XYZ file of C-alpha atoms in Angstrom:
691
model
C 22.327 0.190 27.065
C 24.893 -0.593 24.524
C 27.180 2.086 23.113
C 25.478 1.901 19.795
C 22.127 2.436 21.370
C 23.426 5.298 23.314
C 24.547 7.144 20.259
C 21.136 6.480 18.608
C 19.348 7.731 21.576
C 21.690 11.015 21.589
C 21.045 11.395 17.882
C 17.280 11.194 18.430
C 17.434 13.708 21.313
C 19.421 16.169 19.062
C 17.280 15.764 16.134
C 14.156 16.290 18.102
C 15.616 19.357 19.953
C 15.945 21.409 16.556
C 12.910 23.558 15.786
C 13.928 24.691 12.054
C 13.633 21.348 10.274
C 17.377 20.614 10.375
C 17.112 17.900 13.132
C 17.405 15.238 10.616
C 21.141 16.398 10.168
C 22.030 14.850 13.684
C 20.868 11.385 12.125
C 22.691 11.819 8.961
C 25.400 14.269 8.718
C 25.545 14.035 5.046
C 22.746 16.186 4.979
C 24.611 19.168 6.553
C 25.246 20.833 2.828
C 21.538 20.947 2.543
C 20.667 22.818 5.793
C 19.158 25.845 3.923
C 16.987 23.354 1.614
C 15.866 21.725 5.032
C 15.018 24.941 6.655
C 13.170 26.260 3.524
C 11.244 22.974 3.028
C 10.199 23.178 7.064
C 9.243 26.649 6.552
C 6.753 25.693 3.750
C 5.413 23.241 6.271
C 5.042 25.896 8.949
C 3.430 28.410 6.811
C 0.581 25.873 6.028
C 0.265 24.872 9.723
C -0.044 28.430 10.642
C -2.575 28.877 8.080
C -4.562 25.992 9.330
C -4.194 27.085 12.872
C -5.769 30.331 11.907
C -8.621 28.485 10.378
C -9.242 26.491 13.750
C -6.521 23.861 13.616
C -6.177 20.434 12.215
C -9.417 19.048 13.864
C -11.683 21.802 12.211
C -9.779 22.274 8.892
C -9.805 18.584 7.962
C -13.536 18.350 8.519
C -14.594 19.636 5.134
C -16.644 16.491 4.426
C -19.136 17.677 7.294
C -19.793 20.830 5.494
C -19.360 20.316 1.843
C -21.520 17.752 -0.090
C -24.857 16.447 1.015
C -25.945 16.425 4.690
C -29.096 15.378 6.299
C -30.716 17.043 9.321
C -34.067 16.369 11.018
C -35.153 19.475 9.087
C -33.890 18.705 5.621
C -30.857 18.348 3.357
C -28.036 20.887 3.049
C -25.795 20.651 -0.149
C -22.602 22.626 -0.626
C -20.119 22.942 -3.502
C -17.020 25.090 -4.216
C -16.986 26.260 -7.656
C -15.448 29.589 -7.942
C -15.334 29.982 -11.873
C -19.203 29.227 -12.039
C -21.502 32.147 -12.261
C -24.417 30.128 -11.245
C -25.258 26.761 -10.019
C -28.448 24.424 -9.756
C -29.116 21.173 -7.984
C -31.163 18.622 -10.021
C -31.657 14.991 -10.321
C -34.586 12.382 -10.032
C -36.005 14.234 -6.909
C -37.170 17.385 -9.100
C -37.601 15.267 -12.351
C -34.146 16.410 -13.602
C -35.350 19.864 -13.927
C -32.180 22.116 -14.156
C -33.880 25.259 -13.050
C -36.232 24.684 -10.193
C -33.362 24.475 -7.495
C -30.952 27.424 -7.651
C -27.917 27.534 -5.380
C -26.758 30.543 -3.470
C -23.096 31.753 -3.894
C -21.101 33.223 -1.170
C -17.706 35.438 -1.393
C -15.363 32.440 -1.697
C -17.256 30.732 -4.601
C -19.126 28.220 -2.450
C -22.501 27.309 -3.641
C -25.349 26.043 -1.246
C -28.805 24.999 -1.123
C -31.117 23.714 1.608
C -33.942 21.235 0.902
C -36.602 21.222 3.591
C -38.386 17.870 4.398
C -41.588 17.002 2.513
C -44.830 17.469 4.329
C -44.847 14.128 5.634
C -41.503 14.471 7.183
C -39.331 12.385 4.751
C -36.310 13.975 3.096
C -36.712 15.875 -0.060
C -34.286 13.404 -1.902
C -35.038 9.918 -1.534
C -32.178 7.384 -0.577
C -30.293 5.714 -3.661
C -31.624 8.278 -6.155
C -29.399 10.117 -8.640
C -28.362 13.635 -8.324
C -26.223 16.309 -10.261
C -25.206 19.988 -10.220
C -25.544 22.040 -13.362
C -23.380 25.250 -13.503
C -23.373 28.309 -15.639
C -19.783 29.355 -16.727
C -18.484 32.978 -17.525
C -19.252 32.239 -21.289
C -22.845 31.431 -20.512
C -22.359 27.864 -21.209
C -24.077 25.241 -19.074
C -22.052 22.248 -17.702
C -23.453 19.126 -15.706
C -21.267 17.571 -13.237
C -21.417 14.936 -10.520
C -20.966 16.565 -6.727
C -17.311 16.516 -5.842
C -17.974 15.289 -2.418
C -20.290 12.719 -3.175
C -20.268 9.585 -1.206
C -21.673 7.157 -3.826
C -21.477 6.836 -7.538
C -22.797 3.875 -9.733
C -21.998 2.811 -13.140
C -24.101 0.936 -15.742
C -21.869 -0.361 -18.420
C -24.798 -1.393 -20.498
C -25.907 2.291 -20.557
C -22.631 4.303 -20.394
C -19.170 4.152 -18.836
C -19.974 7.637 -17.133
C -20.810 7.349 -13.540
C -24.135 8.633 -11.906
C -24.043 10.263 -8.481
C -26.282 8.697 -5.924
C -27.619 10.270 -2.774
C -26.982 7.866 -0.015
C -28.994 7.919 3.075
C -29.988 4.543 4.238
C -32.546 4.148 6.785
C -30.158 2.097 8.861
C -26.641 3.044 9.702
C -23.967 0.377 10.234
C -23.396 -0.340 13.802
C -19.774 -0.871 14.849
C -18.855 -3.847 16.834
C -14.961 -3.961 17.281
C -12.461 -1.495 18.216
C -9.397 -1.054 15.968
C -6.519 -3.472 17.228
C -3.241 -2.096 18.657
C -0.954 -0.457 16.335
C 1.264 -3.598 15.168
C 5.065 -3.521 16.032
C 6.021 -5.958 13.237
C 4.053 -4.941 10.077
C 2.991 -7.871 8.070
C 1.001 -6.637 5.099
C -1.282 -8.574 2.800
C -2.098 -6.273 -0.093
C -5.466 -7.228 -1.725
C -7.961 -6.092 -4.356
C -11.440 -6.930 -3.522
C -12.511 -7.301 -7.268
C -10.147 -10.197 -7.899
C -10.598 -11.892 -4.845
C -12.926 -14.294 -6.096
C -12.325 -17.542 -8.209
C -15.433 -16.639 -10.362
C -14.754 -14.582 -13.698
C -16.592 -11.557 -12.335
C -16.081 -8.484 -9.817
C -15.672 -9.821 -6.306
C -17.754 -8.257 -3.476
C -17.155 -6.714 -0.155
C -19.218 -9.518 1.591
C -17.280 -12.157 -0.094
C -14.036 -10.777 0.905
C -15.223 -10.587 4.618
C -16.660 -14.281 4.587
C -13.783 -16.007 2.205
C -10.760 -13.963 2.208
C -10.274 -12.439 5.849
C -10.164 -15.994 7.546
C -7.252 -16.849 4.992
C -5.374 -13.749 5.969
C -5.811 -14.326 9.727
C -4.614 -18.017 9.564
C -1.546 -16.911 7.496
C -0.512 -14.638 10.242
C -0.623 -11.237 8.418
C -1.676 -8.425 10.667
C -2.592 -5.663 8.227
C -4.433 -5.514 5.030
C -3.845 -2.920 2.438
C -7.002 -2.519 0.284
C -6.300 -1.413 -3.338
C -8.794 0.246 -5.711
C -11.375 1.426 -3.000
C -11.771 4.881 -3.832
C -13.941 5.051 -6.959
C -12.289 4.929 -10.295
C -14.062 4.852 -13.820
C -11.923 2.389 -15.569
C -11.669 -1.117 -13.732
C -8.313 -1.903 -15.552
C -6.405 1.029 -14.035
C -6.059 -1.026 -10.971
C -7.660 1.815 -8.893
C -5.252 4.524 -9.883
C -7.614 6.692 -11.929
C -9.575 8.458 -9.110
C -12.834 10.048 -10.398
C -14.919 10.340 -7.011
C -12.494 10.967 -4.016
C -14.866 10.328 -1.400
C -16.881 7.463 -2.820
C -16.023 3.745 -1.994
C -16.216 1.944 -5.223
C -19.745 0.697 -5.830
C -18.487 -2.274 -8.022
C -17.892 -4.309 -4.781
C -21.078 -3.428 -2.872
C -22.410 -0.720 -0.685
C -20.571 1.510 1.827
C -22.086 -0.529 4.879
C -20.539 -3.777 3.428
C -17.169 -1.964 3.343
C -17.583 -0.910 6.895
C -18.554 -4.439 7.934
C -15.442 -5.694 6.062
C -13.271 -3.216 8.158
C -15.133 -4.045 11.336
C -14.723 -7.744 10.945
C -11.004 -7.207 10.263
C -10.694 -5.383 13.393
C -12.396 -8.090 15.277
C -9.743 -10.409 13.948
C -7.119 -8.183 15.198
C -6.088 -7.009 11.744
C -5.249 -3.512 10.916
C -6.803 -2.067 7.426
C -4.905 0.353 5.393
C -6.220 2.351 2.215
C -4.192 2.700 -0.767
C -4.894 6.284 -1.204
C -4.196 8.366 -4.473
C -3.528 11.761 -4.097
C -0.578 12.057 -6.757
C -2.999 12.581 -9.464
C -6.776 12.372 -10.496
C -8.651 10.947 -13.636
C -8.796 13.328 -16.373
C -12.593 12.662 -16.790
C -14.661 15.642 -16.992
C -18.247 14.400 -16.877
C -17.830 12.241 -13.611
C -14.453 13.456 -12.336
C -12.805 16.721 -10.757
C -11.264 17.822 -14.062
C -12.728 21.059 -15.244
C -15.422 20.840 -12.448
C -16.377 24.386 -12.531
C -15.457 24.972 -16.278
C -12.013 26.236 -15.321
C -8.711 24.142 -15.984
C -7.308 25.297 -12.595
C -9.643 24.656 -9.878
C -8.295 21.690 -8.290
C -5.133 21.228 -10.513
C -2.404 23.199 -11.926
C -3.306 24.855 -15.336
C -1.778 23.766 -18.727
C 1.272 21.264 -18.783
C 2.163 21.579 -15.160
C -1.244 20.027 -14.338
C -0.933 17.033 -16.502
C 0.884 13.831 -16.126
C 2.321 13.008 -19.614
C 2.687 9.262 -18.812
C -0.450 8.566 -16.661
C -2.775 10.869 -18.890
C -4.140 12.295 -15.795
C -4.342 15.762 -13.886
C -2.067 16.953 -11.274
C -3.265 18.556 -8.026
C -2.277 22.153 -7.147
C -1.018 21.539 -3.421
C -0.502 25.150 -2.881
C -4.193 25.865 -2.909
C -6.116 26.253 0.297
C -9.247 24.507 -0.895
C -7.298 21.767 -2.504
C -5.368 21.363 0.804
C -8.719 21.103 2.598
C -10.061 18.813 0.009
C -7.102 16.123 0.354
C -6.732 16.437 4.151
C -10.396 16.099 4.725
C -10.476 12.983 2.405
C -7.736 11.202 4.384
C -9.674 12.087 7.629
C -13.078 11.070 6.104
C -11.680 7.465 5.390
C -10.789 7.128 9.079
C -13.887 8.591 10.506
C -16.502 7.154 8.029
C -14.976 3.758 7.329
C -12.426 2.973 10.181
C -9.264 2.668 8.113
C -6.221 2.685 10.274
C -3.756 4.314 7.822
C -2.855 4.795 4.220
C -0.250 3.763 1.716
C 0.398 6.831 -0.446
C 0.558 6.033 -4.094
C 2.959 7.981 -6.509
C 4.895 9.588 -3.806
C 7.841 9.932 -6.265
C 5.628 11.591 -9.106
C 4.473 14.236 -6.402
C 7.878 15.135 -4.871
C 9.484 16.010 -8.144
C 8.544 18.416 -10.642
C 9.995 15.947 -13.363
C 7.628 13.262 -11.585
C 10.385 10.804 -12.032
C 9.941 10.527 -15.713
C 13.170 9.685 -17.532
C 15.223 10.433 -14.454
C 17.560 7.855 -12.863
C 18.085 8.434 -9.223
C 21.748 7.868 -8.491
C 21.253 8.400 -4.560
C 23.369 11.791 -4.921
C 21.887 14.099 -2.205
C 21.596 17.069 -4.761
C 18.878 15.035 -6.543
C 16.586 15.513 -3.535
C 17.008 19.106 -2.699
C 17.653 20.978 -5.945
C 15.338 22.699 -8.420
C 13.690 19.287 -9.348
C 11.802 19.124 -6.124
C 8.094 19.977 -5.936
C 8.318 22.058 -2.572
C 4.397 22.509 -2.518
C 3.681 18.782 -2.879
C 6.405 18.064 -0.201
C 4.681 20.550 2.005
C 1.397 18.838 1.445
C 2.922 15.373 2.559
C 4.515 17.019 5.464
C 1.144 18.522 6.498
C -0.929 15.302 5.859
C 1.490 13.237 7.897
C 1.525 15.719 10.871
C -2.127 15.870 10.736
C -2.656 12.194 10.762
C -0.217 11.548 13.428
C -1.528 14.430 15.456
C -5.179 13.354 15.462
C -4.582 9.646 15.225
C -1.357 8.762 16.987
C -1.790 5.114 16.008
C -2.190 5.859 12.273
C 0.188 4.295 9.803
C 1.519 5.883 6.738
C 3.350 4.177 3.846
C 5.081 5.860 1.028
C 5.459 4.581 -2.464
C 8.796 6.154 -3.277
C 11.487 4.827 -5.719
C 13.750 7.785 -5.496
C 15.062 7.034 -2.077
C 14.348 10.655 -0.799
C 16.215 11.121 2.640
C 14.072 12.002 5.710
C 10.996 10.452 3.991
C 10.305 8.362 7.150
C 11.518 10.760 9.870
C 8.987 12.801 11.906
C 8.096 16.344 10.648
C 9.152 17.622 14.000
C 12.831 16.658 13.098
C 12.310 18.109 9.482
C 11.484 14.976 7.955
C 8.430 14.194 5.728
C 6.648 12.102 8.304
C 5.963 8.750 6.846
C 6.192 5.563 9.006
C 7.295 3.335 6.270
C 8.526 3.485 2.762
C 8.444 0.562 0.350
C 11.729 -1.213 -0.626
C 11.026 -0.918 -4.280
C 14.375 -2.166 -5.534
C 13.754 -5.761 -3.960
C 11.248 -6.864 -6.422
C 13.345 -5.557 -9.375
C 16.275 -7.544 -8.192
C 14.615 -10.968 -7.909
C 12.908 -10.580 -11.215
C 16.028 -9.557 -12.785
C 17.941 -12.549 -11.276
C 15.212 -14.915 -12.406
C 15.177 -13.452 -15.788
C 18.962 -13.106 -16.477
C 20.984 -15.297 -14.176
C 21.425 -19.071 -13.600
C 21.420 -20.217 -10.107
C 25.327 -20.606 -10.258
C 25.455 -16.830 -11.254
C 23.561 -15.644 -8.188
C 25.604 -13.074 -6.515
C 24.986 -13.599 -2.602
C 26.640 -10.258 -1.742
C 24.743 -8.329 -4.197
C 21.352 -9.966 -2.859
C 22.473 -9.089 0.720
C 23.292 -5.625 -0.590
C 19.886 -4.989 -2.068
C 18.058 -6.309 0.960
C 20.072 -4.249 3.590
C 20.590 -1.145 1.372
C 17.880 1.175 3.330
C 18.252 4.296 5.282
C 19.163 4.077 8.818
C 16.242 4.750 11.222
C 13.672 5.054 8.351
C 11.699 1.930 8.405
C 11.255 -0.145 4.976
C 8.537 -2.619 3.950
C 10.105 -5.399 1.974
C 8.526 -7.441 -0.562
C 9.319 -10.166 -3.350
C 6.986 -9.091 -6.047
C 4.712 -6.077 -6.661
C 1.094 -6.138 -7.980
C 2.491 -4.656 -11.140
C 4.554 -7.671 -11.810
C 1.423 -9.714 -11.704
C 0.133 -7.963 -14.625
C -0.199 -9.248 -18.110
C 3.189 -8.873 -19.904
C 5.105 -9.903 -16.897
C 5.291 -13.025 -14.804
C 4.882 -13.732 -11.086
C 8.138 -15.266 -9.286
C 6.208 -18.758 -9.251
C 5.701 -18.470 -12.975
C 9.360 -17.534 -13.697
C 10.591 -20.485 -11.637
C 8.120 -23.125 -13.045
C 6.485 -21.657 -16.030
C 4.311 -24.218 -17.992
C 5.267 -26.924 -15.661
C 2.772 -25.286 -13.257
C -0.015 -26.688 -15.596
C 1.226 -30.386 -15.530
C 3.084 -31.139 -12.410
C 1.668 -29.313 -9.595
C -0.281 -32.332 -8.507
C 1.182 -34.525 -5.777
C 0.202 -37.496 -7.865
C 2.600 -36.568 -10.618
C 6.385 -36.692 -10.770
C 8.389 -34.147 -8.791
C 10.270 -32.717 -11.514
C 13.670 -30.880 -11.111
C 11.826 -27.834 -12.188
C 9.111 -27.910 -9.753
C 11.285 -29.042 -7.129
C 13.751 -26.252 -7.599
C 10.730 -23.868 -8.065
C 9.106 -24.668 -4.801
C 12.411 -24.390 -2.806
C 13.435 -21.266 -4.303
C 9.967 -19.554 -3.994
C 10.120 -20.353 -0.127
C 13.661 -19.075 0.252
C 13.128 -15.946 -1.800
C 10.070 -14.941 0.334
C 12.084 -15.950 3.806
C 15.097 -14.101 3.066
C 13.216 -10.942 1.993
C 10.993 -11.128 5.047
C 13.967 -11.735 7.658
C 16.622 -9.539 5.935
C 14.780 -6.947 3.967
C 13.072 -4.428 6.251
C 11.009 -3.472 9.142
C 7.874 -4.813 7.367
C 6.634 -7.418 4.843
C 4.239 -7.342 2.254
C 2.720 -9.925 -0.079
C 0.059 -9.453 -2.855
C -3.052 -11.495 -2.723
C -2.265 -14.951 -4.303
C 1.521 -14.755 -4.395
C 1.521 -16.398 -0.849
C 0.925 -19.698 -2.663
C 2.449 -19.074 -5.992
C -0.443 -17.997 -7.772
C -0.399 -19.512 -11.511
C -0.711 -17.137 -14.558
C -0.852 -13.493 -14.686
C -3.468 -10.515 -13.791
C -5.277 -8.968 -16.794
C -8.230 -6.961 -16.192
C -11.267 -6.945 -18.494
C -10.368 -4.770 -21.331
C -10.999 -4.124 -25.005
C -7.775 -6.218 -25.982
C -9.054 -9.302 -24.180
C -12.815 -9.081 -25.236
C -13.604 -7.809 -21.506
C -12.659 -11.291 -20.232
C -12.481 -11.726 -16.351
C -10.675 -15.132 -16.660
C -7.297 -13.581 -15.478
C -9.020 -11.136 -13.247
C -9.391 -13.471 -10.351
C -7.781 -15.587 -7.779
C -7.848 -19.292 -8.063
C -8.483 -20.232 -4.613
C -9.471 -23.798 -5.650
C -5.641 -24.523 -6.498
C -4.550 -23.724 -2.813
C -7.581 -25.675 -1.414
C -7.015 -28.655 -3.360
C -5.149 -31.044 -1.101
C -3.716 -32.938 -4.231
C -1.934 -29.863 -5.464
C 1.554 -28.665 -4.250
C 0.437 -24.798 -3.963
C -0.733 -25.861 -0.390
C 3.067 -26.360 0.397
C 3.758 -22.837 -0.508
C 0.744 -21.492 1.412
C 1.631 -23.321 4.474
C 5.105 -22.040 4.487
C 3.909 -18.466 4.171
C 1.865 -18.872 7.366
C 4.608 -20.555 9.185
C 7.028 -17.788 8.095
C 4.660 -15.233 9.434
C 3.990 -17.093 12.739
C 7.705 -17.469 13.256
C 8.105 -13.919 13.057
C 5.548 -13.476 15.739
C 7.558 -15.375 17.936
C 10.963 -13.991 17.229
C 9.961 -10.442 16.345
C 12.742 -9.572 13.786
C 10.797 -7.126 11.911
C 10.914 -4.871 14.988
C 14.529 -5.669 15.597
C 17.434 -3.437 14.334
C 19.096 -4.569 11.079
C 20.558 -8.203 10.936
C 24.204 -8.632 11.509
C 25.402 -10.724 8.355
C 28.198 -13.136 9.360
C 28.532 -15.141 6.173
C 28.300 -14.369 2.470
C 29.937 -17.318 0.702
C 29.827 -16.835 -3.127
C 31.399 -20.422 -3.853
C 28.998 -22.404 -1.656
C 26.022 -19.873 -2.152
C 25.486 -19.761 1.527
C 24.307 -17.015 3.421
C 23.958 -16.489 7.271
C 22.939 -13.655 9.618
C 21.470 -13.207 13.117
C 18.617 -10.798 13.943
C 16.541 -10.473 17.153
C 18.579 -13.196 18.777
C 17.972 -15.822 16.010
C 19.969 -17.418 13.471
C 19.164 -17.436 9.796
C 20.855 -19.785 7.299
C 20.175 -19.980 3.844
C 21.790 -22.540 1.146
C 21.143 -21.398 -2.259
C 23.335 -23.998 -3.947
C 21.510 -26.100 -6.192
C 23.545 -29.200 -6.041
C 25.620 -29.269 -2.986
C 24.689 -29.785 0.817
C 26.971 -29.221 3.602
C 27.660 -30.956 6.765
C 29.340 -29.758 9.939
C 29.180 -26.076 8.259
C 30.265 -23.557 10.884
C 27.694 -20.650 11.466
C 28.600 -17.847 14.012
C 25.956 -17.406 16.712
C 25.335 -14.196 18.760
C 25.363 -15.968 22.166
C 26.639 -18.974 23.400
C 24.416 -22.183 24.242
C 22.044 -24.581 22.613
C 20.151 -23.794 19.500
C 17.133 -25.539 17.829
C 15.065 -25.295 14.809
C 12.133 -22.980 14.632
C 11.565 -22.967 10.875
C 12.902 -25.405 8.148
C 12.017 -24.750 4.527
C 12.865 -28.458 3.711
C 10.197 -29.836 5.815
C 7.841 -32.403 4.137
C 4.858 -30.398 4.813
C 6.217 -27.454 3.008
C 6.904 -29.759 -0.190
C 10.545 -30.400 1.036
C 12.454 -33.543 1.546
C 12.887 -33.665 5.369
C 16.719 -33.817 5.387
C 16.955 -32.117 8.430
C 15.679 -33.785 11.793
C 13.208 -31.436 13.590
C 14.625 -32.287 16.923
C 18.160 -31.387 15.844
C 20.291 -29.633 18.617
C 23.261 -27.297 18.020
C 25.805 -26.552 20.704
C 27.941 -23.432 20.469
C 31.841 -23.702 20.570
C 33.592 -20.965 22.216
C 35.771 -19.751 19.655
C 35.649 -16.409 17.467
C 34.214 -17.031 14.132
C 32.761 -14.698 11.641
C 32.236 -11.541 13.790
C 30.974 -13.427 16.917
C 32.743 -15.339 19.715
C 31.258 -18.447 19.085
C 29.850 -20.863 16.429
C 27.760 -23.828 15.800
C 28.125 -26.624 13.049
C 25.058 -27.436 11.087
C 23.867 -29.826 8.187
C 22.362 -27.436 5.629
C 20.997 -29.263 2.615
C 20.814 -27.670 -0.926
C 17.943 -25.022 -1.432
C 17.325 -24.954 2.018
C 16.591 -22.236 4.600
C 16.684 -22.865 8.294
C 15.841 -20.310 11.215
C 17.369 -21.222 14.733
C 16.743 -20.073 18.118
C 18.017 -20.661 21.530
C 16.663 -23.591 23.172
C 14.841 -23.165 26.515
């Protein structure tokens, strides 16, 4: 064990030993002035854990989905709903010809209404499978309100009739039979972020079955070991990208049935692919008729009352994380998607909005620690995130949680037992912003290699990050993908191998590969791409909406361009796969941060080593370099593992694949030996020790 490893091990031991939430100080002494804040934060978590333990512990408390909503037994159907403001409640639907008075529900002292419907004389359930149901309630002023059951597992929408959803009683005769076990937890997380609806080349909503048959094999071939599924929880407005949830326990019916989603996840598991859900607990759609808003007629059942319960930018409702029943609802929601659908973890959306009372609106985070522990922190939301992570990792040790946070909150990705918030990874959201800014505002000669390295490596020690080049937001209409920024209109005219390789296309192909590779190798402990970006998807993403006459033209993925052997998209796609498979051999994502040995601003050359491999990038647009000295971590002979300039990747094959590099025993750039390489312009090389 090295001296540095010994220090890290000692810090971890000290952090684990503290039992008051201050263990994280051993890992980051700059947290010392905020010891009291850390203790108070941890006390908030402990208070909730005590309450939950008194209710039977995590295992019992998080099974709300087994008692609320509809449940079928051999004797009949039970239905329970929490609606404390209502003075009366009735179940109605197609099963009773929409009679609002024939099936009254009984209220208990906690405001929970229930009803039991015995089987019909022939033994069949009183409510038929796939028929519509609703709950109607009486409010204190005598008004009657109709709502969709809050824990319903399926809702459907017929836009020809109304944009409002219908709740459906889902009780298929045959339940899905699982075939595969979940794969082991990946040590090097390579995430393919996908949206089932846009995963078809046709101008319509894609289906679960199509994704299973057509997209999963692509993901597997590319070497991604994890899928992050967006827009699964039901949302009324398709163009919201899935971030305006109306029914939290319903998988979106746009894409197919619950059984077809289970088949998708089961098939992914069979391919060795982990599946994460993009979960939205940061806010909820403000819809009343088919959402949680004003469910029992009050403004404060699931959400904070008044302005505190409303997000002014998202025009949505904000949960009251200090409420017992809200805590049960959200924790049960997480567990439901693991138990019912087999998800292996979650990417939590909008974590910044949750953790701060200002929700990050108009607030520029400078990185000063007082921003993370002052009055602007929403202690109830932070406590919820700590409880959620603690519960998930307690009940499911292999569960993966990822935080979407732009603030840089310290301890976000440290265990709750140390006083951290408990996530496994955070998204490195500054990286895509850097790339887009470079491509928008700088010429190639103005690229600041030092700043690129700083942005890619500026992450908290021992708090794993997931790096990515471009987010799904940057693919939306009004912005451009990296491929479009690089090649723009020439993507329409010069992506055929039968046409001239213009300087713009040549530069675009080269930099698209290099940007992805340097982000993958230097930027984090995980890597993510958004569906289509692996091959430089042309054009933007625009969901059908009033402003585009409800067109699906841009709400799809043009797989035909990457499958056409005469188009250059195949080069970018093949490089993406080669990049991931190279990581599988080296394991750089699971290794400590890289040692950067060279940042040459004049030459535009960057070199570093990680996990024993050597990475060399020449961003220079006009100069190639011969006999260029590169420091290497250990003496010996090196060979090429990956070369972005290979002809099969749309390059010029300027470096021989069988090149060998022998180290010279002389101190250079922080190491005790160096090699000399030929590094062509706009080329990246990965070198590994020759056997």
